[in-house]
Coordinates of C-alpha atoms in Angstrom, one line a residue:
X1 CA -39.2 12.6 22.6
X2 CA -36.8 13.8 25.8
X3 CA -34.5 16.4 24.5
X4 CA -31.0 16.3 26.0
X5 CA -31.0 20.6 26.3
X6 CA -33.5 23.4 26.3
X7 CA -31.7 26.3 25.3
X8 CA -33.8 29.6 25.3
X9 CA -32.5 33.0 22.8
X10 CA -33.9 36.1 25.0
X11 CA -33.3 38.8 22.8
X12 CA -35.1 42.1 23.4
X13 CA -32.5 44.3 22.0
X14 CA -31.0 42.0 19.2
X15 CA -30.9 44.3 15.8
X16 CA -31.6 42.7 12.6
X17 CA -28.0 42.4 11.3
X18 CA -26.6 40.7 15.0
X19 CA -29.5 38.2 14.3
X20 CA -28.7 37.1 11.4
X21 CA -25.2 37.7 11.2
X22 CA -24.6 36.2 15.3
X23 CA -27.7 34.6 16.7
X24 CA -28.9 32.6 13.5
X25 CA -25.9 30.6 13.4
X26 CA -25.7 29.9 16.7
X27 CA -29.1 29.0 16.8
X28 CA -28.3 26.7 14.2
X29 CA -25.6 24.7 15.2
X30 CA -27.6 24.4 19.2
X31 CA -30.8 23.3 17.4
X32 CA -29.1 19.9 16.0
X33 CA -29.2 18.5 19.4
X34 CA -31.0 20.6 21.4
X35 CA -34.6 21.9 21.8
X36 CA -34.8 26.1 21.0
X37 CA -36.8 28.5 21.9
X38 CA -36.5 32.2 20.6
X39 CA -38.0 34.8 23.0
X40 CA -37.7 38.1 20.7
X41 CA -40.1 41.2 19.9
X42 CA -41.2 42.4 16.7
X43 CA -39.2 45.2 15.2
X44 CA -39.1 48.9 17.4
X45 CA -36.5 51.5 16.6
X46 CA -33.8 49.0 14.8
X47 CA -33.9 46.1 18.1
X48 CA -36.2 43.0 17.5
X49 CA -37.1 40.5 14.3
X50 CA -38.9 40.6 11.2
X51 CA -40.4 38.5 8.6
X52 CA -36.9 38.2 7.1
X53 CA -35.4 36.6 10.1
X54 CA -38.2 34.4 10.5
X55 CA -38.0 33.1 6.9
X56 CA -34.0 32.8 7.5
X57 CA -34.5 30.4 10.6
X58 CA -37.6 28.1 8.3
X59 CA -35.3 25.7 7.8
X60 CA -33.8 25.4 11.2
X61 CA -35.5 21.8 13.2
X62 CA -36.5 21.6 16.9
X63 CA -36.9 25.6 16.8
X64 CA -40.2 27.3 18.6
X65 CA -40.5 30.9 18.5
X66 CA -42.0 33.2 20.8
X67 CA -42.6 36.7 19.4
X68 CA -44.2 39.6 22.4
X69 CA -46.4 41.6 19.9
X70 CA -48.6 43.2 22.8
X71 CA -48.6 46.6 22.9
X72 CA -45.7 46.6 26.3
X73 CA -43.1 44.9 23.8
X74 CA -41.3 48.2 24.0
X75 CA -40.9 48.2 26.9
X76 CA -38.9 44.8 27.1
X77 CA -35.5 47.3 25.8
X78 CA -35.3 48.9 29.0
X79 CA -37.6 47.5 32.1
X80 CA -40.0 45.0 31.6
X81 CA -44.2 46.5 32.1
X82 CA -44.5 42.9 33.9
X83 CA -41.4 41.2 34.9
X84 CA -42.9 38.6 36.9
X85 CA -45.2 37.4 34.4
X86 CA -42.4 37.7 31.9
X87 CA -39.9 35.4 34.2
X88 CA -42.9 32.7 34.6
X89 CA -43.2 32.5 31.2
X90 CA -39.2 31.8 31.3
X91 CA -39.7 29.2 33.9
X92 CA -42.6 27.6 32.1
X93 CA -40.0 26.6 29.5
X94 CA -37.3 25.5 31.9
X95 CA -34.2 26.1 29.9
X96 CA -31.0 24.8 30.7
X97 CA -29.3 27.7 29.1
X98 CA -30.1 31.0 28.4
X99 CA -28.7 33.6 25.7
X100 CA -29.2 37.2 26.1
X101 CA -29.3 40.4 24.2
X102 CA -30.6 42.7 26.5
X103 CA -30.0 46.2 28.1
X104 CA -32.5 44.8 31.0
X105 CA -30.0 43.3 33.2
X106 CA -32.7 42.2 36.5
X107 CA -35.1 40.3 34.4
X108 CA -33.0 38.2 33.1
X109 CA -30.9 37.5 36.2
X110 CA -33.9 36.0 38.1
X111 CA -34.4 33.2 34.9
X112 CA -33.7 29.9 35.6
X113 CA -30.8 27.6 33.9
X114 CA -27.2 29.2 32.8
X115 CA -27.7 32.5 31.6
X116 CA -25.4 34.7 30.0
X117 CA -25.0 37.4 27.8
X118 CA -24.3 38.1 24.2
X119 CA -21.8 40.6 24.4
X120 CA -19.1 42.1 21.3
X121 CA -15.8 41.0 21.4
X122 CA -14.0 44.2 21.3
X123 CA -11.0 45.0 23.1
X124 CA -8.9 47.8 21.9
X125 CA -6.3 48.0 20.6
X126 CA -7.0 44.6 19.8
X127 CA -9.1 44.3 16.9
X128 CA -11.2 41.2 15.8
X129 CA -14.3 40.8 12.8
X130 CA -17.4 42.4 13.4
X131 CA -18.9 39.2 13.8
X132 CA -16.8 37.9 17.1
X133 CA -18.5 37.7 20.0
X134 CA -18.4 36.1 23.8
X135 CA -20.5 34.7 26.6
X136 CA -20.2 37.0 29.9
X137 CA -22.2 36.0 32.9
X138 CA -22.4 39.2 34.4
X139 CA -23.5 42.4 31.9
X140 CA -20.8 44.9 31.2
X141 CA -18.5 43.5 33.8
X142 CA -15.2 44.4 32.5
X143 CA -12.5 42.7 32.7
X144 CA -14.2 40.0 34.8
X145 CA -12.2 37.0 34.8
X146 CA -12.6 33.2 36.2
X147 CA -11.3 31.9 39.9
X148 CA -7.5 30.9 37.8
X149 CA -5.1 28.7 39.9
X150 CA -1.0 29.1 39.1
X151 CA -1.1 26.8 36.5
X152 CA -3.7 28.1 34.9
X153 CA -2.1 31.6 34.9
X154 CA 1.1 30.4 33.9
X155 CA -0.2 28.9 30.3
X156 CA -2.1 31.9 29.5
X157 CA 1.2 33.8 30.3
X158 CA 3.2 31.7 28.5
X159 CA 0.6 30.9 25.4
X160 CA 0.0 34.7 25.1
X161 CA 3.8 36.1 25.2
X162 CA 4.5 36.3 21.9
X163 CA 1.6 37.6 20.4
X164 CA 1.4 40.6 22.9
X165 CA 5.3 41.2 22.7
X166 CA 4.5 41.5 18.7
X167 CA 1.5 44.0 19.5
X168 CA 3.5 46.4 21.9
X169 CA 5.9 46.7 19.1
X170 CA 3.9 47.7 16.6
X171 CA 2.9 50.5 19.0
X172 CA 6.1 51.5 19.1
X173 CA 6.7 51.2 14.8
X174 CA 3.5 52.2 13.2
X175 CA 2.1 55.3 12.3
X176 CA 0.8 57.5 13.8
X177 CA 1.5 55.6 17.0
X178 CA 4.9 55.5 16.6
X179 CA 4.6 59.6 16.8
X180 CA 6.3 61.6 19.6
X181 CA 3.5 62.5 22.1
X182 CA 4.4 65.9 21.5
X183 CA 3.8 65.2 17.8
X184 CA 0.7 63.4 18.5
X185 CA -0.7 65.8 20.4
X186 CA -0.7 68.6 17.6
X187 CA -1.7 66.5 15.0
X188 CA -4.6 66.5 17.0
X189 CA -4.7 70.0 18.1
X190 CA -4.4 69.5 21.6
X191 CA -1.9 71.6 24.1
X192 CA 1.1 70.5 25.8
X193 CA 0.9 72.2 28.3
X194 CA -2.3 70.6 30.0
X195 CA -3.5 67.7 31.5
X196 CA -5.3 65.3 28.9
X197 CA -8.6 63.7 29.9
X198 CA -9.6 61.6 27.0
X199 CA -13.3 61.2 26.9
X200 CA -14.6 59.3 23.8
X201 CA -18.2 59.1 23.1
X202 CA -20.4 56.4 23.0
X203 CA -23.3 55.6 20.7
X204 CA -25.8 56.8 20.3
X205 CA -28.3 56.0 18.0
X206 CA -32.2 54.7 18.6
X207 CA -31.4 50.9 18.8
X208 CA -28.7 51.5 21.7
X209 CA -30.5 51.2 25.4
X210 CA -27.5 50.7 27.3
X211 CA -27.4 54.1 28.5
X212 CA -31.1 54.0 30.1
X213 CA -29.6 51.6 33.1
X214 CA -26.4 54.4 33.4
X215 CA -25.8 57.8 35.7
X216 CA -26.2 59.2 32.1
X217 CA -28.8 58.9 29.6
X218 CA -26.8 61.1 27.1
X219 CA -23.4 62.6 26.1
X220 CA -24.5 65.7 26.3
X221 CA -25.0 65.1 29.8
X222 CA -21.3 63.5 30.9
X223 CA -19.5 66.1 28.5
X224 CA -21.7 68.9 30.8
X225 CA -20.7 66.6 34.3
X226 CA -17.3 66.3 33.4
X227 CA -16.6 70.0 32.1
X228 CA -18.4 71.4 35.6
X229 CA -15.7 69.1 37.2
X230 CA -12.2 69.5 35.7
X231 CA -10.0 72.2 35.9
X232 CA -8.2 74.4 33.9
X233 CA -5.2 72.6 34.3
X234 CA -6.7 70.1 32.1
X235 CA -8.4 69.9 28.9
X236 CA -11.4 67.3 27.8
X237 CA -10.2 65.8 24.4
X238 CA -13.4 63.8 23.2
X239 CA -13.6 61.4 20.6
X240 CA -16.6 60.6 18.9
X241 CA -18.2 57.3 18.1
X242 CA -17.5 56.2 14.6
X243 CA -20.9 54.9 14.4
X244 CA -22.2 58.0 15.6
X245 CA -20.7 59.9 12.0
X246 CA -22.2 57.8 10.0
X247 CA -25.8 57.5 11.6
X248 CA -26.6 60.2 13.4
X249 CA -26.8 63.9 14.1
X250 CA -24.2 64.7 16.4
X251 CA -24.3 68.5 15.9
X252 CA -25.7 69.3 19.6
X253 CA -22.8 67.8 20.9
X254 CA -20.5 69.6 18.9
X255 CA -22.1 72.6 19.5
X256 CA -21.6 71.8 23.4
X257 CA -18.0 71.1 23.1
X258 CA -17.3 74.5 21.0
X259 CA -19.3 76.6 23.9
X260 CA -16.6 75.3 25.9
X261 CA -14.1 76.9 24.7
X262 CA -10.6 75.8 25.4
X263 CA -12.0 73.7 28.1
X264 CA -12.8 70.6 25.9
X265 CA -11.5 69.7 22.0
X266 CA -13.3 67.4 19.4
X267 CA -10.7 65.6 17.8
X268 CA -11.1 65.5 14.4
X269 CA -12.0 62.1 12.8
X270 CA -13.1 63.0 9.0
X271 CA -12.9 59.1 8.1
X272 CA -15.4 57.9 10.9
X273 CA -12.7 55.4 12.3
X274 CA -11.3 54.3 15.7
X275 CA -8.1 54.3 15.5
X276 CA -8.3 58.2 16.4
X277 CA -9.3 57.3 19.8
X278 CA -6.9 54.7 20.4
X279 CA -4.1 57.8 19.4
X280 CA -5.9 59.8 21.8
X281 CA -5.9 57.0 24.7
X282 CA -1.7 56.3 24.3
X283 CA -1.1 59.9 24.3
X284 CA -3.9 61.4 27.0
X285 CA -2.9 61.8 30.7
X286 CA -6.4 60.5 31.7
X287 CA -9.3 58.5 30.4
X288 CA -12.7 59.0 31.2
X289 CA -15.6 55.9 29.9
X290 CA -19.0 54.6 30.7
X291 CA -19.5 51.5 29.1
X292 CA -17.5 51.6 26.0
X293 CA -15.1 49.1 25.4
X294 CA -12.1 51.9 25.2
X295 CA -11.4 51.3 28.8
X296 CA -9.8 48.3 27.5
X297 CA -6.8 50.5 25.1
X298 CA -6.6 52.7 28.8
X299 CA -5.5 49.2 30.4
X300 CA -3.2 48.3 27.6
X301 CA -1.5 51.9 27.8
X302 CA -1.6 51.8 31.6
X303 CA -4.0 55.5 31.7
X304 CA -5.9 56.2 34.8
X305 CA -9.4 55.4 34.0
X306 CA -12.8 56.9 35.5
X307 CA -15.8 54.5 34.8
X308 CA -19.1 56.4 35.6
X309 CA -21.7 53.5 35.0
X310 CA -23.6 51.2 36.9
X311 CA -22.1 48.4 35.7
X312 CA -18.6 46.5 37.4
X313 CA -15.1 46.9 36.5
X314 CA -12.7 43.8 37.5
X315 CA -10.3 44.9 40.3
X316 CA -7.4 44.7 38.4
X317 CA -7.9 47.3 36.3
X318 CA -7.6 50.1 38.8
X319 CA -10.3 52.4 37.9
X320 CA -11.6 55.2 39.4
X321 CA -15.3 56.2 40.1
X322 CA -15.3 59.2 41.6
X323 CA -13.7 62.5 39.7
X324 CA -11.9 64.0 42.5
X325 CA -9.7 60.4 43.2
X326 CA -9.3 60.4 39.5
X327 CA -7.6 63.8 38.8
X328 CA -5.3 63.5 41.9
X329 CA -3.7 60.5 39.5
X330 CA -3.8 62.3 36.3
X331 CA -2.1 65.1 38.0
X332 CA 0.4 63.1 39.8
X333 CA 0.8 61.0 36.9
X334 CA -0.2 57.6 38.3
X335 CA -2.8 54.9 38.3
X336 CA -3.5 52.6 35.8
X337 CA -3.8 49.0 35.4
X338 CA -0.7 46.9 35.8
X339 CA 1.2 45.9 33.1
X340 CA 1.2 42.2 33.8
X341 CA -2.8 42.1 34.9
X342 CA -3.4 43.5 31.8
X343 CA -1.9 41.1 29.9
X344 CA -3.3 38.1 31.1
X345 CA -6.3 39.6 30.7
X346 CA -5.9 40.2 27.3
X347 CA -4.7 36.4 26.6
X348 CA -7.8 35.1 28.7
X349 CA -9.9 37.0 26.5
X350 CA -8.6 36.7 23.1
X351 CA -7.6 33.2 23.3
X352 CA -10.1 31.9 25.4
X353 CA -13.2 34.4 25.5
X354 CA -13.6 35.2 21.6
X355 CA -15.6 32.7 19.2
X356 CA -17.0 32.9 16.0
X357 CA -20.5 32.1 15.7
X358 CA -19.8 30.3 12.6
X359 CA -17.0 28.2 13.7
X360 CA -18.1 26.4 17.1
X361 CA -19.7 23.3 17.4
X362 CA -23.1 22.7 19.9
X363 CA -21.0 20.7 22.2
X364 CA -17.9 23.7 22.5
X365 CA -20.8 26.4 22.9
X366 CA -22.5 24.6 25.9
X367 CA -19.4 23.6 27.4
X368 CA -17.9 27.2 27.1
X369 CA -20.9 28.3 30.1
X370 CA -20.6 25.1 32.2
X371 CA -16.8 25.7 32.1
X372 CA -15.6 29.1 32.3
X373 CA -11.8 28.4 32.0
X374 CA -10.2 25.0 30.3
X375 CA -6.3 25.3 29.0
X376 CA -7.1 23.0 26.0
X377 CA -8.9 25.7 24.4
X378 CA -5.4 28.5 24.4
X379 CA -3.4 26.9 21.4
X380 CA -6.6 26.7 19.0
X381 CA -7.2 30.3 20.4
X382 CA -4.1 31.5 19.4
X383 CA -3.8 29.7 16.0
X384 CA -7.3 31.6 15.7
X385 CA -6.5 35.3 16.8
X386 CA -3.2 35.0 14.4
X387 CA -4.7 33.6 11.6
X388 CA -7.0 36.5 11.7
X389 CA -4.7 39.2 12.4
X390 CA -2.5 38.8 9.5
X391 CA -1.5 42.5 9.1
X392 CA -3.8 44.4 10.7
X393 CA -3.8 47.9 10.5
X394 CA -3.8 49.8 13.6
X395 CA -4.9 52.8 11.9
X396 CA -8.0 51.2 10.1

């Protein structure tokens, strides 16, 4: 029998939950007309499958697995022992579309068909389920947009205007947004008389390999680059992960930031939540990222932003990647991304980018990667993103 599609599920660093919870259904809904394959390790600190998600996928037709139990598995989260042999073995298949979960950006990039990533769909302050998700061709590339002509432009402008008129506004009415920044500021015991460079942490548990393709391995390490390069006119204000609370020992880094001194602050999140950062970010003079998604509340609050990573940022949002550039606009008080840029960016992604993996038929998910942009899709985006808003709370 000729299949129509051969769609291939790279997954290296996929944890158990995303599997089931993301890649499952996905895989289900492809595998009705389409030919699978699932290219995935056994489990190694929290990333690969196990008999569970085998047994959850029995059921699923026209699926072939292809589980690397060799003893180099491990190295499949980072940098592949043999790449080449690993790409054959991608080419032997010949799919037509590839789905990735991977911190290994080169390997994958040399695979034949579509390929793309399987990426989170955060974008603070925006917040969506923790099961939204969206296909990005290039790893990390934030704020990457299609080639859009006028028109295009205009209906994500005009689709979007309402929604992100009612989210500015709720900035300005909500606690504790709606705080002075003076007020802010102490109720996170920072000074007013300083510079704020808001620096929030990324995660950093076992299963997260990100960080191993970065200019730093560990926060330790930034908090130390970014203390040796800041003056006393400023202060580092960190935020920590809220995943990092609630599964790991963080104590080193604290320990760091109090040998400091007045130098940096931990601000204080007892509840292991995010809106703390996103406080931080509309009141700071400065924000400071590597791959974390924050960069994306610095664009919607128009912040100077400092990316140290390896991966791109999209023009349009103005960011820095060198210190010294970067503290010349945090002391002068400019920079950012514009206001306008940042909105469309905002409506391309929310009512175009985000899907649910539970709510998109095979035809939609194919023709999301062989069409990056398509104006039908904005309406059914927004009637989405407001359905599932409701009344969110920005301090949840």
């Amino acid at each position: 029998m000729q299949w129509m599609t051969r769609v291939l599920f790279y997954l290296p660093v996929v944890t158990p939950w995303w599997f089931d919870n993301i890649v499952a259904p996905l895989i289900r809904t492809l595998a009705v007309d389409s030919k699978v394959h699932i290219l995935v390790a056994p489990l190694w600190r929290n990333t690969g499958i196990g008999p569970d998600q085998i047994a959850g996928c029995s059921a699923i037709p026209n699926l072939l697995w292809h589980i690397v139990d060799d003893p180099d598995h491990r190295s499949l989260r980072t940098s592949p022992t043999d790449p080449d042999g690993l790409v054959a073995f991608v080419r032997s298949i010949a799919p037509d579309y590839v789905f990735c979960r991977s911190a290994d950006v080169a390997t994958p990039s040399r695979f034949p068909g579509k390929v793309v990533q399987l990426l989170e769909a955060g974008a603070p302050p925006f917040a969506f389920p923790s099961d939204r998700i969206i296909f990005q061709r290039d790893f990390l590339h934030h704020g990457a947009m299609p080639m859009l002509d006028d028109a295009d432009r205009h209906a994500l402008d005009a689709t979007f205007a309402g929604a992100w008129q009612r989210m500015r506004s709720r900035f300005d009415s909500q606690p504790p947004f709606c705080l002075s920044r003076e007020a802010a500021l102490e109720r996170m015991g920072l000074p007013r008389d300083r510079k704020i460079v808001a620096l929030p942490l990324e995660y950093e548990h076992e299963e997260a390999f990100t960080g191993f393709h970065g200019p730093f391995t560990r926060n330790l390490d930034l908090i130390e680059h970014l203390a040796d390069a800041i003056d006393h006119d400023c202060v580092l204000a960190i935020t920590d992960h809220p995943l990092n609370y609630r599964y790991i020992d963080n104590c080193p880094v604290y320990a760091m930031i109090e040998a400091l001194g007045d130098r940096a602050h931990l601000v204080p999140n007892a509840v292991a939540r995010y809106w703390p950062t996103t406080l931080l970010i509309q009141n700071c003079d400065g924000l400071v990222v590597r791959d974390t998604k924050a960069l994306y509340a610095g664009a919607f609050f128009g912040k100077p932003t400092l990316r140290l990573s390896h991966r791109p940022t999209a023009d349009w949002i103005g960011a820095h990647d060198d210190v010294a550039s970067f503290l010349e606009d945090v002391r002068a008080g400019r920079g950012g991304a514009r206001i306008d840029d940042a909105s469309r960016w905002f409506a391309f992604h929310i009512l175009h980018e985000v899907i649910s993996p539970t709510e998109i038929s095979s035809a939609d998910i194919l023709d999301r990667i062989d069409m990056p942009f398509s104006g039908d899709r904005l309406r059914a985006g927004l009637a989405r993103f407001e359905a599932q808003q409701g009344e969110v709370d920005l301090a949840a």
